[in-house]
PDB file of C-alpha atoms in Angstrom:
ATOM      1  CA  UNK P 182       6.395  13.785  -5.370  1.00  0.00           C
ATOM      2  CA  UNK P 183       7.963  16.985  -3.581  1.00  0.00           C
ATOM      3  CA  UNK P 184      11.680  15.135  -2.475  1.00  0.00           C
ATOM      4  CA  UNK P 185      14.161  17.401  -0.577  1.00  0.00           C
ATOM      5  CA  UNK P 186      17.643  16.468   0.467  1.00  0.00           C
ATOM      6  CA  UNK P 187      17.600  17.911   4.965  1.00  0.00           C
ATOM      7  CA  UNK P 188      20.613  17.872   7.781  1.00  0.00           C
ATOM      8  CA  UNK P 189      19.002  15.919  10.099  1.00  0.00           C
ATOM      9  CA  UNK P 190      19.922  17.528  13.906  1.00  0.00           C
ATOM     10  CA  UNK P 191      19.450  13.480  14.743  1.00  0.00           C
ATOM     11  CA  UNK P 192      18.902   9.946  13.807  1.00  0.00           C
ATOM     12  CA  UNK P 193      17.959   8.892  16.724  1.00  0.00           C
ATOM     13  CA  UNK P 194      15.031   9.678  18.984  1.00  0.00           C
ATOM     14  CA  UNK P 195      14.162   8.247  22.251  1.00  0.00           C
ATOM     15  CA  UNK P 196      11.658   5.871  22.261  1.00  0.00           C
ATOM     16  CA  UNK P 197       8.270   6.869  24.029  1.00  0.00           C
ATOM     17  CA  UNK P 198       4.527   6.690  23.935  1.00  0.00           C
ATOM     18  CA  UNK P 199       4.026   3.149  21.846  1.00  0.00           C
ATOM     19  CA  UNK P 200       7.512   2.366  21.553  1.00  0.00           C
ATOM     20  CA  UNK P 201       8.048   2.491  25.249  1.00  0.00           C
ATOM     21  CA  UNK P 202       7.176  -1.333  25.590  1.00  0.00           C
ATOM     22  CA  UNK P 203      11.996  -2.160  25.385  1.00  0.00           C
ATOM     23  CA  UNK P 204      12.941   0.108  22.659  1.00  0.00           C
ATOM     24  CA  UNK P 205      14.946   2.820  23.552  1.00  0.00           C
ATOM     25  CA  UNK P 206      14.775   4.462  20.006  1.00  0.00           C
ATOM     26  CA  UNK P 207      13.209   5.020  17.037  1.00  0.00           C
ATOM     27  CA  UNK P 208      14.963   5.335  14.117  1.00  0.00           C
ATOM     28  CA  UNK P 209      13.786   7.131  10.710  1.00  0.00           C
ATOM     29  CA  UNK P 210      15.802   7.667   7.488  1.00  0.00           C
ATOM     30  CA  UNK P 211      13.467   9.663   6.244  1.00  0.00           C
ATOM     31  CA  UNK P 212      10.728  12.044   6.681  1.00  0.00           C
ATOM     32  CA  UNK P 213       7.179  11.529   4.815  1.00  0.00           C
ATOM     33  CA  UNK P 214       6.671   8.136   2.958  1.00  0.00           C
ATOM     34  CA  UNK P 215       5.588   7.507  -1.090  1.00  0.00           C
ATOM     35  CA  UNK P 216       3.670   4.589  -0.001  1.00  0.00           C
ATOM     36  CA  UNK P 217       0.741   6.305   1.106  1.00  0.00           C
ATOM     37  CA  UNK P 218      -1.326   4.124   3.257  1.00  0.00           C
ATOM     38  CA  UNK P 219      -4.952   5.628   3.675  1.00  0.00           C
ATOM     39  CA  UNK P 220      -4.697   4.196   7.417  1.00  0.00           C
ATOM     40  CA  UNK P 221      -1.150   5.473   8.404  1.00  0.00           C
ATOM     41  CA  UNK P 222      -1.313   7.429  11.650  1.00  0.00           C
ATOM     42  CA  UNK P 223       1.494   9.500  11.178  1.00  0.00           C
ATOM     43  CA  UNK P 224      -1.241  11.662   8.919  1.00  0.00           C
ATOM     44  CA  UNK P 225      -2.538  13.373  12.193  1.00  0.00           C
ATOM     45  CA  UNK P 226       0.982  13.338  13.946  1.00  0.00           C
ATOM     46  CA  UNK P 227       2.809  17.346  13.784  1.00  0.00           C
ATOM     47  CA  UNK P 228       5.009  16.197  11.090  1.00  0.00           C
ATOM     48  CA  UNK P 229       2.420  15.965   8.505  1.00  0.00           C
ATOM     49  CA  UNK P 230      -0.425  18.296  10.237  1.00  0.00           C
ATOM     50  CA  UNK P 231       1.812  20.943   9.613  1.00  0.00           C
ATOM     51  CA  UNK P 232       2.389  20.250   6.288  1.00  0.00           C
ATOM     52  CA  UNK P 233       1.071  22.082   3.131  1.00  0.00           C
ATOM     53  CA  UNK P 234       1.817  18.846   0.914  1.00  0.00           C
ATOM     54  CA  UNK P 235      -0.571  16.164   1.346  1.00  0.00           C
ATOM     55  CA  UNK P 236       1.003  12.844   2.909  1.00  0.00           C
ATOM     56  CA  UNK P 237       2.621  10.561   0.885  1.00  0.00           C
ATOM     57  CA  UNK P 238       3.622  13.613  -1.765  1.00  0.00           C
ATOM     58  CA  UNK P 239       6.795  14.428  -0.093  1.00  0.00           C
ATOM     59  CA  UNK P 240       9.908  13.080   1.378  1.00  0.00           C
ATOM     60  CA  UNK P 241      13.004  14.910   2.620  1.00  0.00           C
ATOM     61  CA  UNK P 242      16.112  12.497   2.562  1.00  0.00           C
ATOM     62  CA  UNK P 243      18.238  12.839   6.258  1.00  0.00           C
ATOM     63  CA  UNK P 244      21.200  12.544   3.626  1.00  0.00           C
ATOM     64  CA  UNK P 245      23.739  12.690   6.534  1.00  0.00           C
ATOM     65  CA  UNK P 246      21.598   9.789   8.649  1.00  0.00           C
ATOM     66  CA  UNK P 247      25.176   7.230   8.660  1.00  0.00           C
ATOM     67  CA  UNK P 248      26.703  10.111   9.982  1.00  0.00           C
ATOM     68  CA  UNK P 249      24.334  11.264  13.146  1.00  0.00           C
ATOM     69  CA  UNK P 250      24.152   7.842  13.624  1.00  0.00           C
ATOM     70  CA  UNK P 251      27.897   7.212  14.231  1.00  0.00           C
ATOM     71  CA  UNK P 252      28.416   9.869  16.345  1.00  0.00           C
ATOM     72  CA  UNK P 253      25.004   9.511  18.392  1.00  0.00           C
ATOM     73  CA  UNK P 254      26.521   5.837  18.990  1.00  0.00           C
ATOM     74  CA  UNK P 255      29.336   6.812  20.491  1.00  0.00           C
ATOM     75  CA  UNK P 256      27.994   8.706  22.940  1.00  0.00           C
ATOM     76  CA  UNK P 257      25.018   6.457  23.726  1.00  0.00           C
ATOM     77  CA  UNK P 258      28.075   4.022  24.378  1.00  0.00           C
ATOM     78  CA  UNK P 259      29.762   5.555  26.985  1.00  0.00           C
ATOM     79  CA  UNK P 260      26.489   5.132  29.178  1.00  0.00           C
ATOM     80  CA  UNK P 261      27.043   1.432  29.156  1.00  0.00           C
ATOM     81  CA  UNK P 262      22.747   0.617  28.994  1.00  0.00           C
ATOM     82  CA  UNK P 263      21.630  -1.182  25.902  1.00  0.00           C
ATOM     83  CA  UNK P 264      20.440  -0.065  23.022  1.00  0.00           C
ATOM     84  CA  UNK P 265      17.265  -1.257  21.295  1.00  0.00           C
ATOM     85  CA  UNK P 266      16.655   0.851  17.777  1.00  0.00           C
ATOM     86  CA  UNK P 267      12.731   0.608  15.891  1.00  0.00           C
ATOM     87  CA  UNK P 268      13.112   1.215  12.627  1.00  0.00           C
ATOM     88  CA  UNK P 269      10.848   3.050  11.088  1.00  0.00           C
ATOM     89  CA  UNK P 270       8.506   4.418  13.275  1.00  0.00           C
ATOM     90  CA  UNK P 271       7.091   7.133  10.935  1.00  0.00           C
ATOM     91  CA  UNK P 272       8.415   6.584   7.895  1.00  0.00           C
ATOM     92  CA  UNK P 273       9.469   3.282   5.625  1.00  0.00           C
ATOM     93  CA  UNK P 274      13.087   2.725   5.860  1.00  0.00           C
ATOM     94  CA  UNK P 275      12.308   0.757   2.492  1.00  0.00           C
ATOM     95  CA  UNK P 276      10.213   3.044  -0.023  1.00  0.00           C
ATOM     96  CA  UNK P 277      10.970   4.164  -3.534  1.00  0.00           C
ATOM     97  CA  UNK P 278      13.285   6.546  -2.860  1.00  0.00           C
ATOM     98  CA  UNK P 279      15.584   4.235  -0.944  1.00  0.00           C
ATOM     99  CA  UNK P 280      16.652   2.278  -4.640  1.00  0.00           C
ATOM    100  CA  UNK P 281      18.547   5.510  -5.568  1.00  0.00           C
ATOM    101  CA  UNK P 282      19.521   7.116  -1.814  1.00  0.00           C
ATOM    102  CA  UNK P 283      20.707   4.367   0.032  1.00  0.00           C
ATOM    103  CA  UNK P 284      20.519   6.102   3.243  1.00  0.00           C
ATOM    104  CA  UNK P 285      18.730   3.065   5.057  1.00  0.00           C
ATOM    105  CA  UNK P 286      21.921   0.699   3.434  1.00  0.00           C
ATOM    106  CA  UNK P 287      24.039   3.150   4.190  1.00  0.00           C
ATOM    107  CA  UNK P 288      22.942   3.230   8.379  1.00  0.00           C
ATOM    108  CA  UNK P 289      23.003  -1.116   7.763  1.00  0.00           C
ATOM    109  CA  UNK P 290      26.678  -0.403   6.717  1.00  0.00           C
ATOM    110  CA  UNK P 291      27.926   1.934   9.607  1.00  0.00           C
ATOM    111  CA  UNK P 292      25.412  -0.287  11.914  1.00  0.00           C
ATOM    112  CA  UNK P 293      28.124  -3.160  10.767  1.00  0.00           C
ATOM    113  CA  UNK P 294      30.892  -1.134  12.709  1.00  0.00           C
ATOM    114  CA  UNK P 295      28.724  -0.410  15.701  1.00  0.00           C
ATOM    115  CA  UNK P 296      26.106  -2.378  16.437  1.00  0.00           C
ATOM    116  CA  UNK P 297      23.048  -1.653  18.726  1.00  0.00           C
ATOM    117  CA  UNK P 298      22.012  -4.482  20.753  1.00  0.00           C
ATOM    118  CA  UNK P 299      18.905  -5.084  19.116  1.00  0.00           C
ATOM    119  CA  UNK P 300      17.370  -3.626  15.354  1.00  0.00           C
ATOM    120  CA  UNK P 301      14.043  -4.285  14.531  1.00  0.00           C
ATOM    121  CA  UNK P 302      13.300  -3.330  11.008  1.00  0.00           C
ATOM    122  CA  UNK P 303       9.862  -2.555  10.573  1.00  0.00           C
ATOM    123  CA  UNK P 304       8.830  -2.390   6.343  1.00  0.00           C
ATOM    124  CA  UNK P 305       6.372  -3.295   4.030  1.00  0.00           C
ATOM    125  CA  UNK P 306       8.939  -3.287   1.282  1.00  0.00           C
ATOM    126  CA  UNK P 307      10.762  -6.652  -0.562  1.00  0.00           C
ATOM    127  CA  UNK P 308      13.404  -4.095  -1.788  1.00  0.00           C
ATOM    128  CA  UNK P 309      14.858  -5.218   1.743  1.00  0.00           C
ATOM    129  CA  UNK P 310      16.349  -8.490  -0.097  1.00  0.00           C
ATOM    130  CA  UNK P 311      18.452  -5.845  -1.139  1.00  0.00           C
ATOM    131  CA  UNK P 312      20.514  -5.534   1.731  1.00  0.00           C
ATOM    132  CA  UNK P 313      20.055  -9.456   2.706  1.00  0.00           C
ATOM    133  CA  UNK P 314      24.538  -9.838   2.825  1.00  0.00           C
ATOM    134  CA  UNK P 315      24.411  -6.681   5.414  1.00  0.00           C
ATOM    135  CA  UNK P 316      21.705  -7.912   7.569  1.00  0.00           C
ATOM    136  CA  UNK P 317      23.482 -11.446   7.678  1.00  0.00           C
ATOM    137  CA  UNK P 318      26.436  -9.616   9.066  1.00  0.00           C
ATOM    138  CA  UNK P 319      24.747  -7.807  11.369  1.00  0.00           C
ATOM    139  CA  UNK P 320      22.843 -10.538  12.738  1.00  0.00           C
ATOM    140  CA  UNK P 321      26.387 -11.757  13.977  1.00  0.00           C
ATOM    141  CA  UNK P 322      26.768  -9.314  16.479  1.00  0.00           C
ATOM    142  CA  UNK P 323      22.667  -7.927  17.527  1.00  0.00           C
ATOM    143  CA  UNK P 324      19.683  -9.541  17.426  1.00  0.00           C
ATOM    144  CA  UNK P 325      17.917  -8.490  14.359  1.00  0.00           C
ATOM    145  CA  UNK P 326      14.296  -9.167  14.017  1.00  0.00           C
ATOM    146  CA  UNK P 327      12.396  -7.869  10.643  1.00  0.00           C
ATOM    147  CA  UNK P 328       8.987  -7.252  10.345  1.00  0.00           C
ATOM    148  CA  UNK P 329       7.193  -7.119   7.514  1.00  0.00           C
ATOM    149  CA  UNK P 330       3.996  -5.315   7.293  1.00  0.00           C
ATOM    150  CA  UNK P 331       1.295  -7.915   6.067  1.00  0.00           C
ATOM    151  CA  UNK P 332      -2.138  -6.540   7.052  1.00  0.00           C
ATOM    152  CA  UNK P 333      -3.715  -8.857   4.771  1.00  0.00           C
ATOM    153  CA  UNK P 334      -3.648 -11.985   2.359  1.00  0.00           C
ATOM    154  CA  UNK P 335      -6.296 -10.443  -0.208  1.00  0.00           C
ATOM    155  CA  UNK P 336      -4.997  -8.274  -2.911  1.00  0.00           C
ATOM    156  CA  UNK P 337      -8.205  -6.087  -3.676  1.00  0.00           C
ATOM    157  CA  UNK P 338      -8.268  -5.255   0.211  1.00  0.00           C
ATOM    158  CA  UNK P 339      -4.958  -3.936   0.011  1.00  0.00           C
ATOM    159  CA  UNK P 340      -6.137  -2.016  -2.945  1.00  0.00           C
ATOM    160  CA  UNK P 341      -8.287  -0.053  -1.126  1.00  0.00           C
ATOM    161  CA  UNK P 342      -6.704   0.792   2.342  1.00  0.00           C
ATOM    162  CA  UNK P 343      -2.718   0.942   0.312  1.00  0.00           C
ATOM    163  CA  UNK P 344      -2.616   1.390  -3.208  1.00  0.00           C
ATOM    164  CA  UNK P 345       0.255   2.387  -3.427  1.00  0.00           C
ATOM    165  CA  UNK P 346       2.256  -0.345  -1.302  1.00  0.00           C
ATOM    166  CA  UNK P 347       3.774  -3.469  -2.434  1.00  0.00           C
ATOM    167  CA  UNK P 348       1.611  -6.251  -3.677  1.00  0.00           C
ATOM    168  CA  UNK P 349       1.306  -9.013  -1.229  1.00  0.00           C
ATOM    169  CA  UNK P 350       2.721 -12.138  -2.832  1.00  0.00           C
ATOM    170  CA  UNK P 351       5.871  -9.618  -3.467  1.00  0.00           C
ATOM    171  CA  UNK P 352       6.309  -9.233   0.718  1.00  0.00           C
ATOM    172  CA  UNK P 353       5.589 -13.223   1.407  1.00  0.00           C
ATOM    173  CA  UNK P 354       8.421 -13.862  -0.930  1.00  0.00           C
ATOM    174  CA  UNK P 355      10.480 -11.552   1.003  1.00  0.00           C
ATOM    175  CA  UNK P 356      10.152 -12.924   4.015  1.00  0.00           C
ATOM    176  CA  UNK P 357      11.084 -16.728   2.620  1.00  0.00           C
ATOM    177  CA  UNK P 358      13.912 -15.346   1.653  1.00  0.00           C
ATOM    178  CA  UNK P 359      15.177 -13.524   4.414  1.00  0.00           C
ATOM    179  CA  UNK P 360      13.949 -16.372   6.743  1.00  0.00           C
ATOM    180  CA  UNK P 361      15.819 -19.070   4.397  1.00  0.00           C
ATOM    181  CA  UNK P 362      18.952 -16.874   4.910  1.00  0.00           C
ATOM    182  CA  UNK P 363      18.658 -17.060   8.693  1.00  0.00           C
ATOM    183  CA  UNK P 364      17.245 -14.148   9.666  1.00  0.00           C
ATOM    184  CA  UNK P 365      14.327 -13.450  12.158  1.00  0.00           C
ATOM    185  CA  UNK P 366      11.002 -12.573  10.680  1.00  0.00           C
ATOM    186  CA  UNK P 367       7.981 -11.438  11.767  1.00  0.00           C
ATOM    187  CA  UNK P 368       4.765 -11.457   9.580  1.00  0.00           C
ATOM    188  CA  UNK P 369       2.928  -8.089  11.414  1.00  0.00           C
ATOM    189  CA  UNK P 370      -0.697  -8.170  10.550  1.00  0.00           C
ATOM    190  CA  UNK P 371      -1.080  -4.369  11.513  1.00  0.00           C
ATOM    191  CA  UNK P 372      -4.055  -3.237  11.327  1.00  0.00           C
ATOM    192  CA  UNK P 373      -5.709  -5.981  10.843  1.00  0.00           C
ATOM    193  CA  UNK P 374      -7.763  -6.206   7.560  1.00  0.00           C
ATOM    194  CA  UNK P 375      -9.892  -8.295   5.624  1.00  0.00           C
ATOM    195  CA  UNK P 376      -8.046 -11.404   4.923  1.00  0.00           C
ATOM    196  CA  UNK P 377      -8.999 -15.567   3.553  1.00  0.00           C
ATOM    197  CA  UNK P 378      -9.267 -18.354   5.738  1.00  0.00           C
ATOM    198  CA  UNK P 379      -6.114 -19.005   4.364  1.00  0.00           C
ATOM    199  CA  UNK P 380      -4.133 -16.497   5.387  1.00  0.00           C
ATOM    200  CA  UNK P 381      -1.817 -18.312   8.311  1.00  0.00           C
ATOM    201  CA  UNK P 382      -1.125 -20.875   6.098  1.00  0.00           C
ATOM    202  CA  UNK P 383       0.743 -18.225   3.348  1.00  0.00           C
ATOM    203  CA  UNK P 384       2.854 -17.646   6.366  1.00  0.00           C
ATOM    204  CA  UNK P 385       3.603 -21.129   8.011  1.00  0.00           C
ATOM    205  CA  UNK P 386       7.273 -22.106   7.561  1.00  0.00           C
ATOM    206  CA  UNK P 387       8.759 -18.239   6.440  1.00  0.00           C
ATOM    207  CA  UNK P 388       8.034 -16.279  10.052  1.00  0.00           C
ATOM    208  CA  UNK P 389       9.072 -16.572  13.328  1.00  0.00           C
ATOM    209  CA  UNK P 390       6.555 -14.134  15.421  1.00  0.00           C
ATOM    210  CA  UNK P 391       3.240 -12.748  14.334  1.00  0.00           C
ATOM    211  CA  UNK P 392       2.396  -9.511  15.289  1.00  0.00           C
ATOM    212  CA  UNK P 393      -1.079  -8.438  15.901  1.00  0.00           C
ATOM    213  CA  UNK P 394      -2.452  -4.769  15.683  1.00  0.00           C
ATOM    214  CA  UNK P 395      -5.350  -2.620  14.619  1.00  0.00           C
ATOM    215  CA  UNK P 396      -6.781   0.701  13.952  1.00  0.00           C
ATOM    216  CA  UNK P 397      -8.013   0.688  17.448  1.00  0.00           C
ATOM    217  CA  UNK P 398      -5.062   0.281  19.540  1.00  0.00           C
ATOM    218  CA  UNK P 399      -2.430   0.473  17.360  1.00  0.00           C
ATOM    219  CA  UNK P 400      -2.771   4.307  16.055  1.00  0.00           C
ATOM    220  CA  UNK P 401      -1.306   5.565  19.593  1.00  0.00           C
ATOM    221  CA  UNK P 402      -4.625   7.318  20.340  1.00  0.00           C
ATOM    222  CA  UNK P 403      -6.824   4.157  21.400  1.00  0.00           C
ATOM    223  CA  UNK P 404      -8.803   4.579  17.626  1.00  0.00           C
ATOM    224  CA  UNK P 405      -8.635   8.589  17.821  1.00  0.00           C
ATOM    225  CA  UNK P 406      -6.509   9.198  15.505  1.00  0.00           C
ATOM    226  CA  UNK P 407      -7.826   6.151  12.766  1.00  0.00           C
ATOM    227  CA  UNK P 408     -11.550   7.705  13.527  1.00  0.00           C
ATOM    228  CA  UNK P 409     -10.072  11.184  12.001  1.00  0.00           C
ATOM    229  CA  UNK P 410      -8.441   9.461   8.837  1.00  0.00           C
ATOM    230  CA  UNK P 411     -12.161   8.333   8.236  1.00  0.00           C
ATOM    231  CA  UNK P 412     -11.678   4.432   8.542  1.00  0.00           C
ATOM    232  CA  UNK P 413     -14.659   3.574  10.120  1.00  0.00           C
ATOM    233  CA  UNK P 414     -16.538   4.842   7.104  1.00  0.00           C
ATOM    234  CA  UNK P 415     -14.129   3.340   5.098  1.00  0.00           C
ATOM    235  CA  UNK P 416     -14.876  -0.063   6.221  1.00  0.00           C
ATOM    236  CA  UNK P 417     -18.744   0.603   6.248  1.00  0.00           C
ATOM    237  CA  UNK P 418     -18.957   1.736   2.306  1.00  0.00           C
ATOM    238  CA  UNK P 419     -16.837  -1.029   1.139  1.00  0.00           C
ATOM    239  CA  UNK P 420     -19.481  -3.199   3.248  1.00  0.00           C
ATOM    240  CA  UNK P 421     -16.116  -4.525   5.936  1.00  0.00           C
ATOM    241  CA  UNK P 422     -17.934  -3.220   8.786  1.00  0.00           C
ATOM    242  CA  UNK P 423     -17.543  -6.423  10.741  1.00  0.00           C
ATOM    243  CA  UNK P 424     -13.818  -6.144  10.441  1.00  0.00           C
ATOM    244  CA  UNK P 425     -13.739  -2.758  12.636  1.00  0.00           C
ATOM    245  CA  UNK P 426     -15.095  -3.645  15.721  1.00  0.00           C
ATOM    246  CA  UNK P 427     -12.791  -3.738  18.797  1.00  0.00           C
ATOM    247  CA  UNK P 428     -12.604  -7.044  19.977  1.00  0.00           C
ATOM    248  CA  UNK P 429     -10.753  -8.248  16.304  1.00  0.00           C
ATOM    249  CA  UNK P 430      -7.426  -8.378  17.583  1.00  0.00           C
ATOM    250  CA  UNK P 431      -8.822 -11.017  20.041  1.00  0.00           C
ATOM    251  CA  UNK P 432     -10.826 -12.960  17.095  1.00  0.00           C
ATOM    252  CA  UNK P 433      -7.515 -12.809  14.922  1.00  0.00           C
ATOM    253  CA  UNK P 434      -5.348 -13.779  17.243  1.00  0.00           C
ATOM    254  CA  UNK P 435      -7.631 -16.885  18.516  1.00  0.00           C
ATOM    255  CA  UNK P 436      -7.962 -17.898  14.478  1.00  0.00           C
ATOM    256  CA  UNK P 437      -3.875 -17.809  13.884  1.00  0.00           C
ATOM    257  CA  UNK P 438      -3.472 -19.862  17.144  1.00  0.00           C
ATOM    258  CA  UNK P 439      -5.141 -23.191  15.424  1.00  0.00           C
ATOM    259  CA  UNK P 440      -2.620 -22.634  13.222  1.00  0.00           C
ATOM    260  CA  UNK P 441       0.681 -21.444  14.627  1.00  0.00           C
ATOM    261  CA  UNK P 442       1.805 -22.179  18.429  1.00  0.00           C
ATOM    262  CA  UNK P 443       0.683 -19.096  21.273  1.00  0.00           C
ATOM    263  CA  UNK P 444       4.293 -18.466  22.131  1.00  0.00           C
ATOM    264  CA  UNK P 445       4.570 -17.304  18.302  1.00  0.00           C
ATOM    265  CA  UNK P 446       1.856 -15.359  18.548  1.00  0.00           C
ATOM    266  CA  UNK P 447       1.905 -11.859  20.089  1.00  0.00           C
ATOM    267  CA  UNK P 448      -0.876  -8.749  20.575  1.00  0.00           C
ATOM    268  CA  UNK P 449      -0.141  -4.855  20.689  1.00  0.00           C
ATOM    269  CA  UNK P 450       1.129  -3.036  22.520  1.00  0.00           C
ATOM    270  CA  UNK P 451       2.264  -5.199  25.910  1.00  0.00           C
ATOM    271  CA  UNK P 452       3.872  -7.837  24.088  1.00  0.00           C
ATOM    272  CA  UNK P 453       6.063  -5.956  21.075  1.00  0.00           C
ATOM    273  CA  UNK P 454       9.051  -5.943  22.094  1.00  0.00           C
ATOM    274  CA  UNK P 455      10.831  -9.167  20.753  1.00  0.00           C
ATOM    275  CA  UNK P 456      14.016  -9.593  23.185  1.00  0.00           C
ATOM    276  CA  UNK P 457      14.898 -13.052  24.957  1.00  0.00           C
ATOM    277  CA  UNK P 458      12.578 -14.746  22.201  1.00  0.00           C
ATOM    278  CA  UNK P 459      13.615 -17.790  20.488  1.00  0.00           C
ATOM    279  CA  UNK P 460      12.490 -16.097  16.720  1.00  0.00           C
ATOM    280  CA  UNK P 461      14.656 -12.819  17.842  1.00  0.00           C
ATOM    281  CA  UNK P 462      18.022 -14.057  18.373  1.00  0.00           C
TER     282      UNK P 462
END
């Protein structure tokens, strides 16, 4: 792993394209991620095209992200509009690295001080418990909503589209416990893969919102960009080709409502931003 302390110029980047739905910015501690994901868009984005290290084999550390962030705040301020921060669009806030840099608690911490008017934190990390007495805080003065990236129930799925990520049971526990501590969760099933009939009942009780993506319209190029990464052929030599067709999101999302009421339930991209929701406040 190639990691690199950088001077970020900013922390925070105006939200457009996918995140254009109520955020007004995307936030990312750092640049590249460890975990790897064999489906991860953000392999045929400029930051990793022009790259001579493969993805997921580097990070650089925005060691003076608390900082930008502070002083971006206080001019966003004086415009008197709200302030809706994604967290992590590119990157996850959460990843290895984060146990010895801090830089993601160390944003939580400053965010205590000035608070935007909504944070969703977007992982696939349980090192989040980690900062479980900031978030509680927080939650006190923004609506907080975090997402946890659960794209499937079945272990030796995950082993083949994210080796390198966090084991499932790992994330479910994660979200009990951040739900038992009061904090808004959603269970985001993005993209969509392989997963038990059982799967909605692993998250019954510990989620507020499900959030339901795919390869096909959740990669910011309408399946372009997943096509590239070779996930179509992916699916078809592990024999999943049923699971790649474009209507899933619709199949999912009809399956998880005989479990969990519609107004939990909620499909890319019209219908991701969480404000004025019950689970968001």
């Amino acid at each position: 792993m190639a990691v690199q302390d950088i001077v970020a110029k900013k922390i925070l980047t105006e939200a457009k394209g996918y995140l254009d739905v109520g955020f007004t910015h995307s936030l990312n501690p750092y640049g590249g991620c460890a975990f790897s994901c064999r489906y991860c868009y953000v392999r045929e984005m400029p930051i990793q095209r022009f790259k001579d290290i493969p993805w997921g084999e580097w990070v650089d550390i925005k060691t003076n992200a608390a900082e930008n962030y502070r002083t971006e705040m206080v001019k966003l301020r004086r415009k008197n509009k709200p302030i809706h921060i994604f967290m992590s669009s590119a990157t996850d806030p959460y990843q290895p690295i984060e146990r010895k840099a801090t830089i993601t608690r160390r944003i939580l911490e400053t965010m205590i001080d000035m608070p935007p008017d909504l944070l969703q934190i977007q992982t696939r990390s349980p090192l989040i418990k980690r900062d479980l007495d900031l978030l509680v805080q927080l939650k006190e003065t923004c609506s907080i909503l975090i997402s946890m990236t659960i794209e499937t129930d079945r272990e030796d799925i995950k082993h083949i589209f994210a080796p390198y990520s966090p084991g499932i049971k790992l994330r479910l526990k994660a979200l009990k416990e951040l739900h038992e501590a009061g904090i808004a969760t959603q269970a985001s099933i993005s993209p969509v893969l392989p997963f038990t009939p059982h799967f909605p009942k692993l998250l019954e009780g510990i989620v507020d919102r499900i959030w339901i993506d795919t390869l096909n319209i959740g990669d910011g190029s309408m399946g372009k960009r997943s096509a590239s990464l070779g996930m179509p052929q992916l699916f078809e030599a592990n024999g999943l080709s049923d699971w790649y067709q474009r209507d899933i999101h619709t199949r999912v999302e009809k399956y998880f409502k005989k479990t969990f009421p519609q107004e939990m339930i909620h499909v890319s991209k019209e219908e991701a931003f969480p404000i004025q929701e019950k689970g968001s406040n």
